[in-house]
XYZ file of C-alpha atoms in Angstrom:
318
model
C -73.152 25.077 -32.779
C -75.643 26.837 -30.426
C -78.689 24.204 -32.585
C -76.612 21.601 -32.038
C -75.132 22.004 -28.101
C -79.116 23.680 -26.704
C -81.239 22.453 -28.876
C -83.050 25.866 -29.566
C -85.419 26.625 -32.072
C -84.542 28.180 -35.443
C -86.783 31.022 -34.626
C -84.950 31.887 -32.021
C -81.912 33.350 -33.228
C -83.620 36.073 -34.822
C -83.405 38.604 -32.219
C -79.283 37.826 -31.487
C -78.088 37.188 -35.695
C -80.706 38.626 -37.614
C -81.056 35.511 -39.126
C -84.317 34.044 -40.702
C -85.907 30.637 -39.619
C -84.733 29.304 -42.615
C -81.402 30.357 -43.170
C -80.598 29.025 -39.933
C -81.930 25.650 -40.927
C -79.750 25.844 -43.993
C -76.638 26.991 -42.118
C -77.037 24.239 -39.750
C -77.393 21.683 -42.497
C -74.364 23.178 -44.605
C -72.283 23.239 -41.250
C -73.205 19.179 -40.554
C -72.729 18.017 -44.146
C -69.132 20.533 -44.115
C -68.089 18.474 -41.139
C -68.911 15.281 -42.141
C -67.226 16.237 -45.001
C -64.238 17.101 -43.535
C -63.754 15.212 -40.628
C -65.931 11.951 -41.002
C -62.663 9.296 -41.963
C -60.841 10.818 -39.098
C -63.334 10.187 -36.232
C -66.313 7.971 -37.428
C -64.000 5.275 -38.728
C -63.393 1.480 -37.090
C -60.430 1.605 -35.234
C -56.906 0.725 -36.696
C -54.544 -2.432 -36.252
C -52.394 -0.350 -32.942
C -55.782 0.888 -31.598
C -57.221 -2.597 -31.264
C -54.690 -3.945 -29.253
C -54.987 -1.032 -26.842
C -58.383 -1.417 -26.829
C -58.048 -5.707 -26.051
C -55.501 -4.662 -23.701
C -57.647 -2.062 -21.185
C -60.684 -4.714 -21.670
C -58.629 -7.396 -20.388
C -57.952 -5.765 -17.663
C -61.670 -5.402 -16.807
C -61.537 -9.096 -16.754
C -63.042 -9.924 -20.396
C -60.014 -10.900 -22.757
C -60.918 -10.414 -26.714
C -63.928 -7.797 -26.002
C -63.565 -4.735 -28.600
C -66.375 -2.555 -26.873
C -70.210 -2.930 -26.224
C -72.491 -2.642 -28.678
C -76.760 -1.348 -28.374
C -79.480 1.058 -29.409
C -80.464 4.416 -29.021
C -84.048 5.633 -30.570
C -84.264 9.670 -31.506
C -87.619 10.859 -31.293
C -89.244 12.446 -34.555
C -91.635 15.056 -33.821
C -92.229 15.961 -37.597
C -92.464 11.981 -38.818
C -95.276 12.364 -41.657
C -98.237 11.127 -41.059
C -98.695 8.597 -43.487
C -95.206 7.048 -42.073
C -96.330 6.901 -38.396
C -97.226 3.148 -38.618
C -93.000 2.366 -40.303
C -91.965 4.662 -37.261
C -93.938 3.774 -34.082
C -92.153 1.102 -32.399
C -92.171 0.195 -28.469
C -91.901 3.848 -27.596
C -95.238 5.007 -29.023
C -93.463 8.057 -30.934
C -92.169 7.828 -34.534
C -88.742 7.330 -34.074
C -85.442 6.677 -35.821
C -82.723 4.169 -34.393
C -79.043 4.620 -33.667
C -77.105 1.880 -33.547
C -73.544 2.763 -31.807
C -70.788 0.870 -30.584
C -68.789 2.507 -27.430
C -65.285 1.685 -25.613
C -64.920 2.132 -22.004
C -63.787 6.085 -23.289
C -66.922 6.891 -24.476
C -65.671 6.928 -27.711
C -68.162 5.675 -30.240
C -66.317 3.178 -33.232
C -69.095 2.397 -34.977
C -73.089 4.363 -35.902
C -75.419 3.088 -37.645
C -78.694 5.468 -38.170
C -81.828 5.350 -39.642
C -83.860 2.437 -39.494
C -87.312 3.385 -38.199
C -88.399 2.535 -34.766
C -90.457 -0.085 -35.877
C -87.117 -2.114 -35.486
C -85.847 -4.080 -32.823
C -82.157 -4.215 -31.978
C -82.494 -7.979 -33.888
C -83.671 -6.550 -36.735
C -80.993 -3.167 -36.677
C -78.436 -5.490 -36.487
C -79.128 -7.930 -39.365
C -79.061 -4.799 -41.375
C -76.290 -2.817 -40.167
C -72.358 -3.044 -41.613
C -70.937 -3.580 -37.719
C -69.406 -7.300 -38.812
C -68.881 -6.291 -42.220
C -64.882 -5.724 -41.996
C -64.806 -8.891 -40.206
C -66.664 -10.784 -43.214
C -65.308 -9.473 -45.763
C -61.867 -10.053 -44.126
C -60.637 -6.430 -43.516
C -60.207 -6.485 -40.047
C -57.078 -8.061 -38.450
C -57.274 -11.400 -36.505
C -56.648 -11.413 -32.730
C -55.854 -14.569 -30.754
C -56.759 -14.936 -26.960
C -57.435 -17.381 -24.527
C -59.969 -17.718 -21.945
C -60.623 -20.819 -19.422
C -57.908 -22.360 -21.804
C -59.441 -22.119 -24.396
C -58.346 -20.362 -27.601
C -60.937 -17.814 -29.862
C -59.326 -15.628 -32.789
C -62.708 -13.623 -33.458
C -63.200 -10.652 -30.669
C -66.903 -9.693 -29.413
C -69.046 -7.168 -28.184
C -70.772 -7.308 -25.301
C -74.441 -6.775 -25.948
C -78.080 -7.011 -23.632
C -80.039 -10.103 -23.550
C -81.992 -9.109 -27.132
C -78.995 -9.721 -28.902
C -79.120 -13.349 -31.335
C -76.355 -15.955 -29.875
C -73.566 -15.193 -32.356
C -69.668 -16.111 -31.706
C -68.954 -11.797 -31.639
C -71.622 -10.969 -29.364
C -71.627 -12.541 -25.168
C -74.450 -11.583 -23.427
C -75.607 -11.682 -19.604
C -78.203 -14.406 -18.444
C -81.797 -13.126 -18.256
C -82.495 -15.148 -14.595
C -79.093 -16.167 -12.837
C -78.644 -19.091 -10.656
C -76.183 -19.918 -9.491
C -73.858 -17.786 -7.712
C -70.909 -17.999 -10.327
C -73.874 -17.344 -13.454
C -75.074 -14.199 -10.578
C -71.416 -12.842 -10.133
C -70.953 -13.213 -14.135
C -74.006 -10.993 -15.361
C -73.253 -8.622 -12.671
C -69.536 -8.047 -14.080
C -70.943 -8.627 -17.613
C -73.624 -5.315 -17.299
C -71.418 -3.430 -15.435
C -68.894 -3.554 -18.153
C -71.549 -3.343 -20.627
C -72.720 0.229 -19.474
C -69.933 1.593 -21.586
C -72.324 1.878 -24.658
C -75.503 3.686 -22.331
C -72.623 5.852 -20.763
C -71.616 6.858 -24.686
C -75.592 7.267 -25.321
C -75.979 9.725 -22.511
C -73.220 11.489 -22.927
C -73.734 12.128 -26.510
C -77.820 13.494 -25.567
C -75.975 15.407 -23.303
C -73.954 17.036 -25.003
C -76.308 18.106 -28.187
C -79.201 18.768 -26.836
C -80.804 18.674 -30.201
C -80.484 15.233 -30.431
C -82.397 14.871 -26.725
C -85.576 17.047 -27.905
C -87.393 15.571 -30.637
C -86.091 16.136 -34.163
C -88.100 19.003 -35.620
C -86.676 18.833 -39.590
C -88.687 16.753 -41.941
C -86.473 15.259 -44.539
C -84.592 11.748 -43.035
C -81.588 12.646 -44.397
C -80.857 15.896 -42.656
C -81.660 13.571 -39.658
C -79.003 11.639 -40.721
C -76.232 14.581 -41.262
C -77.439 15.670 -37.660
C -76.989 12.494 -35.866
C -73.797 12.069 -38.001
C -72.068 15.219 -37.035
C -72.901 14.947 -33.548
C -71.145 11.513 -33.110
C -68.023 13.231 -35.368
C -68.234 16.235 -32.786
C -68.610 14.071 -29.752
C -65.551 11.928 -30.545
C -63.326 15.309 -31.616
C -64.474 16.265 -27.851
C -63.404 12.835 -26.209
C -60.112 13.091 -28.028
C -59.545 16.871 -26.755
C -60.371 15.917 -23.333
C -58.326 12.734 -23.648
C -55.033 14.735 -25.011
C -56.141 17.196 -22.046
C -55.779 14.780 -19.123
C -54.007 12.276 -20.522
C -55.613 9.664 -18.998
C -55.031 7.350 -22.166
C -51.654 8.428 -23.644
C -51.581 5.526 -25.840
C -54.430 6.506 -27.677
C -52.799 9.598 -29.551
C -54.095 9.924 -32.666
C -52.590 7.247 -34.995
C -50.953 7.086 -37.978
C -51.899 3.810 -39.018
C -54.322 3.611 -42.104
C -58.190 2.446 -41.291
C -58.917 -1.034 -41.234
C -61.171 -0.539 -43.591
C -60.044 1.030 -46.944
C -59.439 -2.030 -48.908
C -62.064 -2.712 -50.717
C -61.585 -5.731 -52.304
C -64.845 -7.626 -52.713
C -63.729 -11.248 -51.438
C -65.100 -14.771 -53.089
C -68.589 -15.481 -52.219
C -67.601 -18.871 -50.238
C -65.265 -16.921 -48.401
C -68.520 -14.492 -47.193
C -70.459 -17.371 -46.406
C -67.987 -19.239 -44.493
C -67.348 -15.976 -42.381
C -70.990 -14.965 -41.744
C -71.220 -18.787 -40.463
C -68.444 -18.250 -37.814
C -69.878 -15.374 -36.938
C -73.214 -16.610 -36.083
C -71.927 -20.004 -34.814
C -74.177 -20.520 -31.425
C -72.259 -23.416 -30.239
C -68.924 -20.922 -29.899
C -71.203 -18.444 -28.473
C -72.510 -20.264 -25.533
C -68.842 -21.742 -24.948
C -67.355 -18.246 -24.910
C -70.141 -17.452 -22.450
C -69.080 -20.522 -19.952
C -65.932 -19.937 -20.849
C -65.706 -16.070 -19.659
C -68.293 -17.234 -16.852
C -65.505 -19.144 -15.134
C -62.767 -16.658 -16.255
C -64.669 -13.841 -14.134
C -65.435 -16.637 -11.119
C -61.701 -16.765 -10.900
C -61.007 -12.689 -11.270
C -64.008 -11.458 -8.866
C -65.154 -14.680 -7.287
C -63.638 -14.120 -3.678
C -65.023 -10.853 -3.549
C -68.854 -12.973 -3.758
C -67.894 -14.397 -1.119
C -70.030 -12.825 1.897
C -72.868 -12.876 -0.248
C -72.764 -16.414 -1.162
C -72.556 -16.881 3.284
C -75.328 -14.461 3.121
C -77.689 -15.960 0.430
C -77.353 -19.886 2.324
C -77.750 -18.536 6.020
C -81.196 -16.831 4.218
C -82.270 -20.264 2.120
C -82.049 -21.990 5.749
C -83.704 -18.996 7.332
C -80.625 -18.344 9.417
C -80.718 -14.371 8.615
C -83.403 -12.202 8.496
């Protein structure tokens, strides 16, 4: 627990345990793959049936009806990334690195990882390979009706940065806002949005060893690191949210995962679904559509800046 919360080299422990370098490094890789082990279905799993409608009910709230959480990357820095794999691993960050993919409620609580694609990857490119919409393919996951600008939608979305592909379960912000309405929109949209970069910090935070660069050299104890962090952090946000009660409703439930059947579905069923899913035309009418829904929530409170922004286009205000 000291590795994972500081950080601290193996070495280090030698004068306080009497441990060697190396059978710390095995302890700490018994004690993540125990964990996991243990503890993985209870809190790295998608959210059941009752926890989805608490979830659709705080986000509507927030002022975006049918949003299940926000959805992004985080890269972890490999320090001992072989040579030879340096070109797979480099990405934008000029360090080999290895990509998290994580999606986050407004709790911090992470839903979904996905680790290990090198940081070669974009977040395009993590999420054509990642499981996040697989429940929703495959039909697992339970459909959810709502209505926005009159308009009826029965698939629910993340929100998601401007990278993101136009699919019907992912609204984004606009890159350059215009008009005032489009202006007050993103500004709601990335505020809301932050959920996922809260989760991210608060996870690096919190394990230290996951904020310094990852000094083991096999992928897969990576993986059981990165893994039993996320397990750890959510066991902390449900202690803390038992603590204050803050959320009451989201006691631990009894309900069974979305997830565990497994039935493999028809192949035109797959197809069909992965074409809703990517539908643009829904996408960019859920956009407008939650565009006008947040003009009517938040758009009085634009108001002095809209007087503000035309006295300075007529160079009224200075």
């Amino acid at each position: 627990m000291r590795m994972l919360a500081y950080g601290s080299p193996a070495d280090s422990f030698d004068d306080t345990y009497r441990m060697a370098e190396s059978i710390v490094l095995e302890t700490v890789k018994q004690f993540a793959r125990t964990v996991i082990a243990v503890y993985e279905s209870d809190f790295l799993r998608p959210p059941t049936a009752s926890e989805l409608e608490i979830i659709l009910r705080v986000n509507e709230a927030r002022g975006f009806p049918g949003m299940i959480g926000s959805i992004d990357c985080m890269h972890w820095e490999w320090s001992n990334c072989p040579t030879a794999w340096h070109g797979q691993y480099k990405g934008h960050k000029g360090k080999p690195t290895i990509i998290l993919e994580a999606v986050a409620t407004q709790d911090l609580r992470i839903w979904h990882a996905y680790f290990g694609l090198p940081g070669s990857h974009n977040d395009i490119n993590v999420l054509h390979r990642s499981p996040a919409f697989d429940d929703l393919a495959e039909g697992r996951r339970p459909q959810f009706e709502f209505d926005v600008n009159g308009n009826k939608y029965n698939m629910c979305y993340y929100l998601a940065d401007r990278i993101y592909p136009d699919w019907a379960t992912l609204v984004k912000s606009y890159s350059e806002p215009i008009s005032l309405k489009e202006r007050v929109y993103a500004e709601r949209q990335e505020s809301v949005r932050k959920d996922v970069e809260r989760t991210f910090g608060g996870l690096r935070s919190r394990f230290r060893i996951i904020y310094n660069p990852g000094r083991l050299w096999s992928q897969s104890d990576l993986n059981d690191i990165m893994r039993v962090c996320v397990i750890l952090h959510n066991m902390v946000i449900e202690d803390e949210r038992n603590l204050y009660n803050n959320h009451q409703e989201f006691e631990m439930s009894s309900d069974p995962p979305i997830s565990q059947n497994r039935d493999v579905p028809e192949i035109s069923q797959l197809i069909n679904s992965s074409t809703k899913i990517r539908d643009k035309a829904t996408s960019n009418r859920l956009q407008r559509d939650l565009m006008e829904h947040i003009w009517f929530l938040y758009g009085n409170d634009a108001g002095p800046f809209a007087n503000r922004q035309g006295r300075q286009e007529h160079g009224t205000l200075r």
